[in-house]
Every structure is written in structure tokens, then in C-alpha cells.
Amino acid sequence: MNTFTKSGSVSIKDIAKAAGVSHATVSRALQSSNLVKPGTAKRIREIAEQFGYRPNAVGRSLATNRTRTIGVVVTTIADPIVAEMVSGVEAVARAREYSVFLANCHADPETEMQVVQSFHERRVDGIIVAASRVGALYEPLAEQMRTPIILINNQHPNSYKYSINIDSICGSREAVGYLISLGHKRIAYIGDRFGHQTDLDRFSGYRQAMEMAGIATRSEWIAHGDGKPEGGTLAMKKLLALKPIPSAVFCYNDMTAIGALRAIHDQGLRVPQDISLMGFDDLFLANYTEPPLSTVRQPKHQMGRIAAEILLRILGGQEADARIDLPGELIVRASTAPPTSL
Amino acid sequence: MNTFTKSGSVSIKDIAKAAGVSHATVSRALQSSNLVKPGTAKRIREIAEQFGYRPNAVGRSLATNRTRTIGVVVTTIADPIVAEMVSGVEAVARAREYSVFLANCHADPETEMQVVQSFHERRVDGIIVAASRVGALYEPLAEQMRTPIILINNQHPNSYKYSINIDSICGSREAVGYLISLGHKRIAYIGDRFGHQTDLDRFSGYRQAMEMAGIATRSEWIAHGDGKPEGGTLAMKKLLALKPIPSAVFCYNDMTAIGALRAIHDQGLRVPQDISLMGFDDLFLANYTEPPLSTVRQPKHQMGRIAAEILLRILGGQEADARIDLPGELIVRASTAPPTSL
DNA sequence: ATGAAAGCGCTAACAG
DNA sequence: CTGTTAGCGCTTTCAT
């Protein structure tokens, strides 16, 4: 048994006794209720201070049926996009004196739901899920738990009533449109192979842009990675084996692009002279590759903030459907240029 | 008022009524206590299941005076090192059915202590602080809160009883020793300017390695960044203004090295042909710079795991001082080579 | 093996 | 303005 054995820390009753009042009065004084005489309140607060009193949120939660707590479930916090989003959530939560539970689900839908259940057992007031694999399937569950669930970048196909998403279709249409405006025609797309909604959307945007420009898309221009550099490298190798290689490649995300970049360099080709390359996300890293990567910025921090704000608004009693698509921002760096040879 | 208004979810009492037993029996059955007849227990569990019963952790915590919750405070979760550590903490926590509170303190000691206080009010069972600015000053507070606090990479000079640290002195001695073994003599150090303990230690390691090799350290070889790329760039510019430029530069961390790399390229110099460059941390990113960065790997995930394990051990009643220094691992990539010119 | 009862720390309705 | 009382959901003696 060590020194951290829990035992009677000072409670509202102790300070009630010391102040010669009832514990209810102490409770009121500490909430700065105006139903307590200023003098008494002051005295109580002083005693509380001197006793080093810290309210017990557990007791309070049990009484109020509110925990001022929100649960955030993510695929993995080690993903820099996710970390930024969580950072946004945390900022608004703390400003409103909410605490944040964090849990990883490793992109596994079962784990994701288990985590949601465990959050529910802790009676979080609300839940935010980033890159959910469950999506709209939450609708009945949220209802049953009486706990609002907000999704950020829902990866499940069905639309869900509270969703904050990056507008992947627009963003990728813009990116590919930009490549086309540079004069590119043989533009390839490297997606991931899991069929996430964001991948499907980005592919749609790609096709739309091509179509709008009247360029026929060739199936050999579509390759699949895994959302990580390794997958990007492999996919890019396939593209580099094509007879005329593509003059530009748009990647599902920056990680894929970074892997693709390596494959290009390994082949002795140069970016952007021999081939233009674009990513999506605008990771911190994108600014530090060689050459720095052109990409579409996802407002990660803002997405987290908005999700938290909507959640708190709902908790405040304001009902509102909220399906928000945030625009990406085209970031032009040095990995894109007009095609040189035809 | 919306659909998420809290109201009577099923409690132990509801299922007691339905099962025709007392709520105490239900409590026992659900804890698989052996003081309840198997038959009754089974029946109770079935009813609970069918009622969709989920235990209320708040009620339980109030009764047991334990929350099975740990608080993690970090400078910012957007820092990839921190994110990895938190990932490690979360993994062992969840395996033991603990939940994790996360809060950012933005490297501000006051905020850091406020967060610790708010965790205490929520009666977390234990607290882990990464890169604390408060350090040993926690000793009395932890005592008073009766809540163990574990530090990861304590940045406060005083030694604290529960600390998991990267062995910065050794790691940097090894890194600089490696540069020396390549034949470098004019080796510069770029630190940060805030006097964090890790910076001081890495600088110590640098000096030790130089001393051991009998190389006199020159004060103009010491520059200061801010731990981020911008600072690294500025510091590197100063070093590049020296008459014979250093043949190698060891940086406080990878971020600094990345900034330095940019300054070197901007000057038209090449790494490692004209100058060798090393970082510290082994960020994911270090493998994707051009050239890939030689560095010292910090076992980030493991550090988080160990911190959580020690915390849980303490919570289990085993008292143990724990000041653990984990070794870094020298990672040689392409940014280092023997010096060419003298 | 089970029930009755007390209590964890707090809030809130009610009575004065 | 203040005290009394009940109760939030659960665990845990103490009886039986």
C-alpha cells in the first residue's frame, strides 16, 4: 500500500461544519448563487480556500446528470491530421470547461463502437468521431444513449445528420483543374484501396475535372496505394511503367504523394520537370519535402473546432441538423509545373 | 430542447425490479461476484442485456472512490512526438480498461497546473505529464491530491521521483561521436533558446563527445533556434556565415534540422557533400526529407507505454521510485558523410 | 445466497 | 437568506 491510497479529501460537509452552516449553503456559496448572504458566502469561500477544497466532479455529475465531458474517438492520434483536429476540439472544449476523453480505434469499426460504448458508460455529454467507419449507423445508437454524436470526415457512405467534412470533391476538382490549367493532359490518380468515402470523393472530383476539360480518362492512369508512403511508392512504380508516363499525378493524400515522390526520384526523374505531383491534406510535412508539395489544404484545426462548437450547441439545447462541407484551399508549391515534353 | 435531453436511462434498480431481486443482488451479479446463485446471476444478466443496461461509471466512481481514469497533459497534441507518446499511454490504459483525459497546456506552466487541478477535480486516478515545465514542484501537490503524477521528458531541472526520460546526454554524445568518427572536427550545435532540460542535456552530450575526442569547442559553433524549422533556418544562416563553415551540424531536434537543411539548400550547398547534418527524435518526417536525415531515435511510443505501466503499478499499490532513462538509437541515413574538403 | 441500509459528494426542491 | 430532505447510481457492510 503506498502513499496514494485514496481517503477522505475535504468535502462540502467539512467546510460546512467549519463555517457553522449547512452543506447546502456551502454548495450555493461555491456556485456563487445569489441566494446566500454576501458575508456568509465570503466566509465560506475563505474557509474552502484555506482547507484546499476542490469540488468533486464525480459527485456533481451524479447529481446533475451531466459530466461536462466529451469523448473523442479517432483512428489513431499518431496521424498528424487527426492530431490537429483533436487539438481544435480540445481548445473549444477547455474554453467552455469541458474535459476531453481520447481513444484510438485503429480504423476498426468494432473497436470504434466499443469505445463509443465505454464513453457512454462514463456518461460523456457528447461524442465526436473522426474518420468514422460506422457513420450513419450511429443514428439509432445516439438516440438510445441520448448522447449526440458528431462525425468529422465520415468514411461511411451514408450521410449522417451531424457531419463536418472536408469537401473532397471540390478540392480535388480544383487540384486537377489546376494541373489541367498548367497544360497537363495525361493526369493520373493514386487513390487508396480501402474505398473510404474521402477516396471515392476525391476520385469523383478528379473525373469531373477531366470530363469538364474534355480529357478522356484512361483506366491505366488509376492506381491504388494505401494512404501511406509505401503504398504511394508502389502505385507510382506502376504508373512509371506506362508507355508514355503520365505528366502529372494527383494523389489521394500527402502521405501517398510522399511515397510517390520517392519512386519518382528512385527512377532518376525530377519533380516537377519530368512529372508534376500533387497531394491532399497539406500536412506540415508537405512544406518540407524536396520539392515542397503542392496540395489541397484541409482546415484540420478548424474542423475540430466546428465539431466541438456544434456539439456544445446541441448540448445547450439548440437542435440543428448540421452537415457542413468545408472547402479545401489550393496550395501551390514547387512540385507542379507545366509539362515539358509531349 | 432537443432530443438529447438526459433522462432516466435504465439503472440497476429497474433491472432489480424486473428480476424480482434487490438492487444489491443485481450489483453483485453484474460484477460476477460469487455470492450470488449462478441461476439468479444468469437471469439477471439476461434481463440486463435485454434492457440494454449500461453501468453508470459515475455512480460507481462515487461509491468506489476510483474513476479508472488517467489524465494526460501535453504541450500540444499536434506535436508528433507527443502524439506518439499519448498513443502509447492510451494503448496500455485501454487494455486495462482505463480511460484517458487529454489536455494541452501550450508549454505554459500556469496552464499546466490548472489542467492538473481540473484533472484532480474530476478525480482521475493518476496523471501523466509530457514535457512538464513544472517538474519536481509537483511533489507536494501530488501528495496533497493523493494522486500520482508521472513525468515524461521532464523539462524542469530538478529530478522528480517518477520520471521517464530519453537519455539525451548519451544520445547526443553518440550522435556527435558518430560525426567525429566520420572525420569531422568543426562540428556545430544548434540548440533551442528556452533552456529546456533536454536542450541542456543534448548540449552536454555534444561537449562531452568533443572533449573525449580532444576537440576544442568554439563558441561561434553554438547557435540557438526555437525547436522549430524557422529557428533552425535562422541559426543555420549564422553558422554558414562563419569563415570556415562547420563541416557538420548537430541539431537539438529534427524540426530544427529540417529548418537548417533549408538554409543550407538556399545557400546552394549540398548535404552531406558540403556539410553533414543530424537531428534528434526521429520524427516520421526525418525519413522523407531530401536527403533523409540521420538522427537519434527517441522511443516515443514505448515511453508512453512505460509511463502508463508505472502509473498503473503505483495505482495497484506497489510503491516504487522510478526514474528511467531510456536510450536513444542512432539512426544513420543519408545526411551524414565524411567531410570532403578541409 | 440475498436483502436492508448506509453512504460516496453533490445539487435542488421545499419549507421556512 | 438558510436549513432540511431527498436523491442521483452504485458498492459494500451487516444481518439473516
mmCIF file of N, CA and C in Angstrom, chain B residues 235-315:
data_model
loop_
_atom_site.group_PDB
_atom_site.id
_atom_site.type_symbol
_atom_site.label_atom_id
_atom_site.label_comp_id
_atom_site.label_asym_id
_atom_site.label_seq_id
_atom_site.Cartn_x
_atom_site.Cartn_y
_atom_site.Cartn_z
ATOM 1 N N ALA B 235 19.286 30.010 -37.375
ATOM 2 C CA ALA B 235 20.530 29.641 -36.698
ATOM 3 C C ALA B 235 21.551 29.145 -37.718
ATOM 4 N N MET B 236 21.070 28.377 -38.664
ATOM 5 C CA MET B 236 21.982 27.816 -39.657
ATOM 6 C C MET B 236 22.606 28.917 -40.505
ATOM 7 N N LYS B 237 21.813 29.923 -40.794
ATOM 8 C CA LYS B 237 22.356 31.036 -41.585
ATOM 9 C C LYS B 237 23.570 31.639 -40.894
ATOM 10 N N LYS B 238 23.440 31.805 -39.586
ATOM 11 C CA LYS B 238 24.582 32.356 -38.837
ATOM 12 C C LYS B 238 25.796 31.460 -38.975
ATOM 13 N N LEU B 239 25.572 30.173 -38.867
ATOM 14 C CA LEU B 239 26.703 29.238 -38.942
ATOM 15 C C LEU B 239 27.340 29.269 -40.326
ATOM 16 N N LEU B 240 26.506 29.486 -41.328
ATOM 17 C CA LEU B 240 27.030 29.499 -42.697
ATOM 18 C C LEU B 240 27.813 30.774 -42.986
ATOM 19 N N ALA B 241 27.690 31.720 -42.084
ATOM 20 C CA ALA B 241 28.428 32.972 -42.266
ATOM 21 C C ALA B 241 29.836 32.885 -41.680
ATOM 22 N N LEU B 242 30.118 31.798 -40.987
ATOM 23 C CA LEU B 242 31.456 31.657 -40.390
ATOM 24 C C LEU B 242 32.504 31.478 -41.484
ATOM 25 N N LYS B 243 33.723 31.835 -41.163
ATOM 26 C CA LYS B 243 34.788 31.811 -42.178
ATOM 27 C C LYS B 243 35.015 30.411 -42.729
ATOM 28 N N PRO B 244 35.577 29.461 -41.942
ATOM 29 C CA PRO B 244 35.381 28.131 -42.488
ATOM 30 C C PRO B 244 34.053 27.675 -41.910
ATOM 31 N N ILE B 245 33.143 27.299 -42.732
ATOM 32 C CA ILE B 245 31.862 26.856 -42.173
ATOM 33 C C ILE B 245 32.078 25.520 -41.477
ATOM 34 N N PRO B 246 31.231 25.218 -40.511
ATOM 35 C CA PRO B 246 31.349 23.911 -39.859
ATOM 36 C C PRO B 246 31.196 22.819 -40.909
ATOM 37 N N SER B 247 31.833 21.694 -40.692
ATOM 38 C CA SER B 247 31.676 20.604 -41.658
ATOM 39 C C SER B 247 30.497 19.716 -41.281
ATOM 40 N N ALA B 248 30.035 19.885 -40.045
ATOM 41 C CA ALA B 248 28.878 19.102 -39.608
ATOM 42 C C ALA B 248 28.089 19.897 -38.570
ATOM 43 N N VAL B 249 26.773 19.671 -38.553
ATOM 44 C CA VAL B 249 25.929 20.361 -37.577
ATOM 45 C C VAL B 249 25.013 19.352 -36.910
ATOM 46 N N PHE B 250 25.045 19.377 -35.579
ATOM 47 C CA PHE B 250 24.144 18.520 -34.815
ATOM 48 C C PHE B 250 23.050 19.410 -34.233
ATOM 49 N N CYS B 251 21.818 19.041 -34.490
ATOM 50 C CA CYS B 251 20.709 19.890 -34.065
ATOM 51 C C CYS B 251 19.973 19.300 -32.873
ATOM 52 N N TYR B 252 19.493 20.177 -32.053
ATOM 53 C CA TYR B 252 18.702 19.847 -30.876
ATOM 54 C C TYR B 252 17.577 18.872 -31.195
ATOM 55 N N ASN B 253 16.886 19.088 -32.314
ATOM 56 C CA ASN B 253 15.840 18.141 -32.711
ATOM 57 C C ASN B 253 15.660 18.138 -34.232
ATOM 58 N N ASP B 254 14.829 17.222 -34.690
ATOM 59 C CA ASP B 254 14.649 17.077 -36.139
ATOM 60 C C ASP B 254 14.041 18.314 -36.784
ATOM 61 N N MET B 255 13.102 18.937 -36.080
ATOM 62 C CA MET B 255 12.469 20.128 -36.633
ATOM 63 C C MET B 255 13.520 21.197 -36.921
ATOM 64 N N THR B 256 14.412 21.376 -35.967
ATOM 65 C CA THR B 256 15.489 22.336 -36.160
ATOM 66 C C THR B 256 16.346 21.938 -37.360
ATOM 67 N N ALA B 257 16.634 20.658 -37.459
ATOM 68 C CA ALA B 257 17.471 20.172 -38.555
ATOM 69 C C ALA B 257 16.801 20.414 -39.906
ATOM 70 N N ILE B 258 15.502 20.257 -39.935
ATOM 71 C CA ILE B 258 14.781 20.480 -41.189
ATOM 72 C C ILE B 258 14.883 21.936 -41.619
ATOM 73 N N GLY B 259 14.784 22.801 -40.644
ATOM 74 C CA GLY B 259 14.955 24.222 -40.955
ATOM 75 C C GLY B 259 16.379 24.506 -41.409
ATOM 76 N N ALA B 260 17.333 23.876 -40.752
ATOM 77 C CA ALA B 260 18.740 24.075 -41.111
ATOM 78 C C ALA B 260 18.979 23.594 -42.542
ATOM 79 N N LEU B 261 18.368 22.482 -42.855
ATOM 80 C CA LEU B 261 18.507 21.904 -44.190
ATOM 81 C C LEU B 261 18.087 22.918 -45.254
ATOM 82 N N ARG B 262 17.011 23.581 -44.973
ATOM 83 C CA ARG B 262 16.519 24.575 -45.924
ATOM 84 C C ARG B 262 17.533 25.703 -46.109
ATOM 85 N N ALA B 263 18.105 26.163 -45.007
ATOM 86 C CA ALA B 263 19.099 27.238 -45.100
ATOM 87 C C ALA B 263 20.296 26.789 -45.935
ATOM 88 N N ILE B 264 20.671 25.542 -45.730
ATOM 89 C CA ILE B 264 21.830 25.022 -46.464
ATOM 90 C C ILE B 264 21.529 24.972 -47.956
ATOM 91 N N HIS B 265 20.373 24.463 -48.299
ATOM 92 C CA HIS B 265 19.986 24.388 -49.710
ATOM 93 C C HIS B 265 19.872 25.774 -50.314
ATOM 94 N N ASP B 266 19.306 26.700 -49.554
ATOM 95 C CA ASP B 266 19.130 28.059 -50.060
ATOM 96 C C ASP B 266 20.477 28.682 -50.409
ATOM 97 N N GLN B 267 21.484 28.230 -49.691
ATOM 98 C CA GLN B 267 22.839 28.761 -49.919
ATOM 99 C C GLN B 267 23.521 28.053 -51.082
ATOM 100 N N GLY B 268 22.821 27.099 -51.660
ATOM 101 C CA GLY B 268 23.393 26.368 -52.782
ATOM 102 C C GLY B 268 24.371 25.281 -52.362
ATOM 103 N N LEU B 269 24.375 24.958 -51.099
ATOM 104 C CA LEU B 269 25.263 23.892 -50.623
ATOM 105 C C LEU B 269 24.510 22.571 -50.571
ATOM 106 N N ARG B 270 25.295 21.498 -50.552
ATOM 107 C CA ARG B 270 24.668 20.190 -50.565
ATOM 108 C C ARG B 270 24.921 19.421 -49.270
ATOM 109 N N VAL B 271 23.926 18.662 -48.877
ATOM 110 C CA VAL B 271 24.040 17.759 -47.734
ATOM 111 C C VAL B 271 24.041 16.353 -48.303
ATOM 112 N N PRO B 272 24.975 15.495 -47.964
ATOM 113 C CA PRO B 272 26.053 15.698 -46.991
ATOM 114 C C PRO B 272 27.390 16.113 -47.619
ATOM 115 N N GLN B 273 27.423 16.344 -48.938
ATOM 116 C CA GLN B 273 28.717 16.608 -49.568
ATOM 117 C C GLN B 273 29.424 17.820 -48.967
ATOM 118 N N ASP B 274 28.685 18.900 -48.781
ATOM 119 C CA ASP B 274 29.325 20.109 -48.268
ATOM 120 C C ASP B 274 29.242 20.208 -46.750
ATOM 121 N N ILE B 275 28.204 19.610 -46.217
ATOM 122 C CA ILE B 275 28.010 19.716 -44.782
ATOM 123 C C ILE B 275 27.139 18.545 -44.320
ATOM 124 N N SER B 276 27.501 17.953 -43.224
ATOM 125 C CA SER B 276 26.698 16.856 -42.667
ATOM 126 C C SER B 276 25.720 17.428 -41.651
ATOM 127 N N LEU B 277 24.581 16.775 -41.544
ATOM 128 C CA LEU B 277 23.535 17.310 -40.686
ATOM 129 C C LEU B 277 22.881 16.179 -39.901
ATOM 130 N N MET B 278 22.697 16.413 -38.617
ATOM 131 C CA MET B 278 21.995 15.421 -37.800
ATOM 132 C C MET B 278 20.921 16.069 -36.944
ATOM 133 N N GLY B 279 19.885 15.308 -36.697
ATOM 134 C CA GLY B 279 18.827 15.783 -35.814
ATOM 135 C C GLY B 279 18.725 14.898 -34.588
ATOM 136 N N PHE B 280 17.590 15.005 -33.931
ATOM 137 C CA PHE B 280 17.316 14.181 -32.755
ATOM 138 C C PHE B 280 15.804 14.012 -32.687
ATOM 139 N N ASP B 281 15.346 12.825 -32.436
ATOM 140 C CA ASP B 281 13.929 12.458 -32.258
ATOM 141 C C ASP B 281 13.513 11.314 -33.175
ATOM 142 N N ASP B 282 13.976 11.401 -34.432
ATOM 143 C CA ASP B 282 13.470 10.524 -35.478
ATOM 144 C C ASP B 282 11.974 10.665 -35.657
ATOM 145 N N LEU B 283 11.580 11.831 -36.060
ATOM 146 C CA LEU B 283 10.204 12.034 -36.497
ATOM 147 C C LEU B 283 9.970 11.206 -37.741
ATOM 148 N N PHE B 284 8.755 10.886 -37.974
ATOM 149 C CA PHE B 284 8.357 10.207 -39.200
ATOM 150 C C PHE B 284 8.954 10.923 -40.409
ATOM 151 N N LEU B 285 8.838 12.211 -40.336
ATOM 152 C CA LEU B 285 9.296 13.119 -41.363
ATOM 153 C C LEU B 285 10.780 12.971 -41.709
ATOM 154 N N ALA B 286 11.574 12.587 -40.732
ATOM 155 C CA ALA B 286 13.026 12.538 -40.928
ATOM 156 C C ALA B 286 13.404 11.583 -42.050
ATOM 157 N N ASN B 287 12.574 10.633 -42.282
ATOM 158 C CA ASN B 287 12.844 9.643 -43.315
ATOM 159 C C ASN B 287 12.454 10.149 -44.698
ATOM 160 N N TYR B 288 11.797 11.294 -44.731
ATOM 161 C CA TYR B 288 11.294 11.773 -46.017
ATOM 162 C C TYR B 288 11.818 13.131 -46.424
ATOM 163 N N THR B 289 12.822 13.607 -45.719
ATOM 164 C CA THR B 289 13.472 14.829 -46.193
ATOM 165 C C THR B 289 14.428 14.428 -47.310
ATOM 166 N N GLU B 290 14.999 15.422 -47.956
ATOM 167 C CA GLU B 290 15.949 15.151 -49.035
ATOM 168 C C GLU B 290 17.267 15.824 -48.701
ATOM 169 N N PRO B 291 18.296 15.125 -48.325
ATOM 170 C CA PRO B 291 18.345 13.676 -48.130
ATOM 171 C C PRO B 291 17.687 13.285 -46.819
ATOM 172 N N PRO B 292 17.337 12.009 -46.674
ATOM 173 C CA PRO B 292 16.799 11.540 -45.394
ATOM 174 C C PRO B 292 17.787 11.836 -44.268
ATOM 175 N N LEU B 293 17.233 12.176 -43.139
ATOM 176 C CA LEU B 293 18.020 12.737 -42.039
ATOM 177 C C LEU B 293 18.565 11.683 -41.074
ATOM 178 N N SER B 294 19.851 11.746 -40.834
ATOM 179 C CA SER B 294 20.428 10.939 -39.757
ATOM 180 C C SER B 294 20.016 11.574 -38.438
ATOM 181 N N THR B 295 19.747 10.739 -37.439
ATOM 182 C CA THR B 295 19.182 11.285 -36.213
ATOM 183 C C THR B 295 19.316 10.281 -35.069
ATOM 184 N N VAL B 296 18.796 10.651 -33.926
ATOM 185 C CA VAL B 296 18.749 9.731 -32.785
ATOM 186 C C VAL B 296 17.279 9.440 -32.508
ATOM 187 N N ARG B 297 16.930 8.182 -32.567
ATOM 188 C CA ARG B 297 15.522 7.838 -32.373
ATOM 189 C C ARG B 297 15.145 7.837 -30.907
ATOM 190 N N GLN B 298 14.068 8.504 -30.644
ATOM 191 C CA GLN B 298 13.508 8.512 -29.309
ATOM 192 C C GLN B 298 12.369 7.493 -29.303
ATOM 193 N N PRO B 299 12.358 6.558 -28.374
ATOM 194 C CA PRO B 299 11.313 5.520 -28.374
ATOM 195 C C PRO B 299 10.022 6.082 -27.809
ATOM 196 N N LYS B 300 9.369 6.893 -28.610
ATOM 197 C CA LYS B 300 8.252 7.701 -28.126
ATOM 198 C C LYS B 300 7.086 6.857 -27.622
ATOM 199 N N HIS B 301 6.682 5.928 -28.468
ATOM 200 C CA HIS B 301 5.537 5.093 -28.112
ATOM 201 C C HIS B 301 5.845 4.315 -26.832
ATOM 202 N N GLN B 302 7.026 3.770 -26.790
ATOM 203 C CA GLN B 302 7.432 2.983 -25.629
ATOM 204 C C GLN B 302 7.463 3.844 -24.365
ATOM 205 N N MET B 303 7.903 5.072 -24.512
ATOM 206 C CA MET B 303 7.953 5.953 -23.347
ATOM 207 C C MET B 303 6.552 6.167 -22.776
ATOM 208 N N GLY B 304 5.593 6.330 -23.666
ATOM 209 C CA GLY B 304 4.218 6.476 -23.216
ATOM 210 C C GLY B 304 3.727 5.209 -22.532
ATOM 211 N N ARG B 305 4.048 4.096 -23.131
ATOM 212 C CA ARG B 305 3.617 2.819 -22.541
ATOM 213 C C ARG B 305 4.197 2.640 -21.149
ATOM 214 N N ILE B 306 5.493 2.868 -21.047
ATOM 215 C CA ILE B 306 6.149 2.677 -19.751
ATOM 216 C C ILE B 306 5.564 3.616 -18.708
ATOM 217 N N ALA B 307 5.338 4.840 -19.085
ATOM 218 C CA ALA B 307 4.768 5.792 -18.130
ATOM 219 C C ALA B 307 3.427 5.273 -17.620
ATOM 220 N N ALA B 308 2.613 4.784 -18.532
ATOM 221 C CA ALA B 308 1.297 4.288 -18.139
ATOM 222 C C ALA B 308 1.432 3.043 -17.275
ATOM 223 N N GLU B 309 2.367 2.184 -17.635
ATOM 224 C CA GLU B 309 2.535 0.958 -16.853
ATOM 225 C C GLU B 309 2.976 1.270 -15.429
ATOM 226 N N ILE B 310 3.902 2.166 -15.303
ATOM 227 C CA ILE B 310 4.358 2.538 -13.960
ATOM 228 C C ILE B 310 3.212 3.165 -13.180
ATOM 229 N N LEU B 311 2.471 4.003 -13.836
ATOM 230 C CA LEU B 311 1.341 4.629 -13.156
ATOM 231 C C LEU B 311 0.362 3.570 -12.645
ATOM 232 N N LEU B 312 0.035 2.637 -13.508
ATOM 233 C CA LEU B 312 -0.924 1.614 -13.096
ATOM 234 C C LEU B 312 -0.353 0.733 -11.995
ATOM 235 N N ARG B 313 0.936 0.533 -12.035
ATOM 236 C CA ARG B 313 1.548 -0.263 -10.986
ATOM 237 C C ARG B 313 1.413 0.464 -9.646
ATOM 238 N N ILE B 314 1.672 1.739 -9.671
ATOM 239 C CA ILE B 314 1.531 2.523 -8.445
ATOM 240 C C ILE B 314 0.082 2.476 -7.973
ATOM 241 N N LEU B 315 -0.839 2.607 -8.908
ATOM 242 C CA LEU B 315 -2.249 2.565 -8.537
ATOM 243 C C LEU B 315 -2.619 1.204 -7.973
#
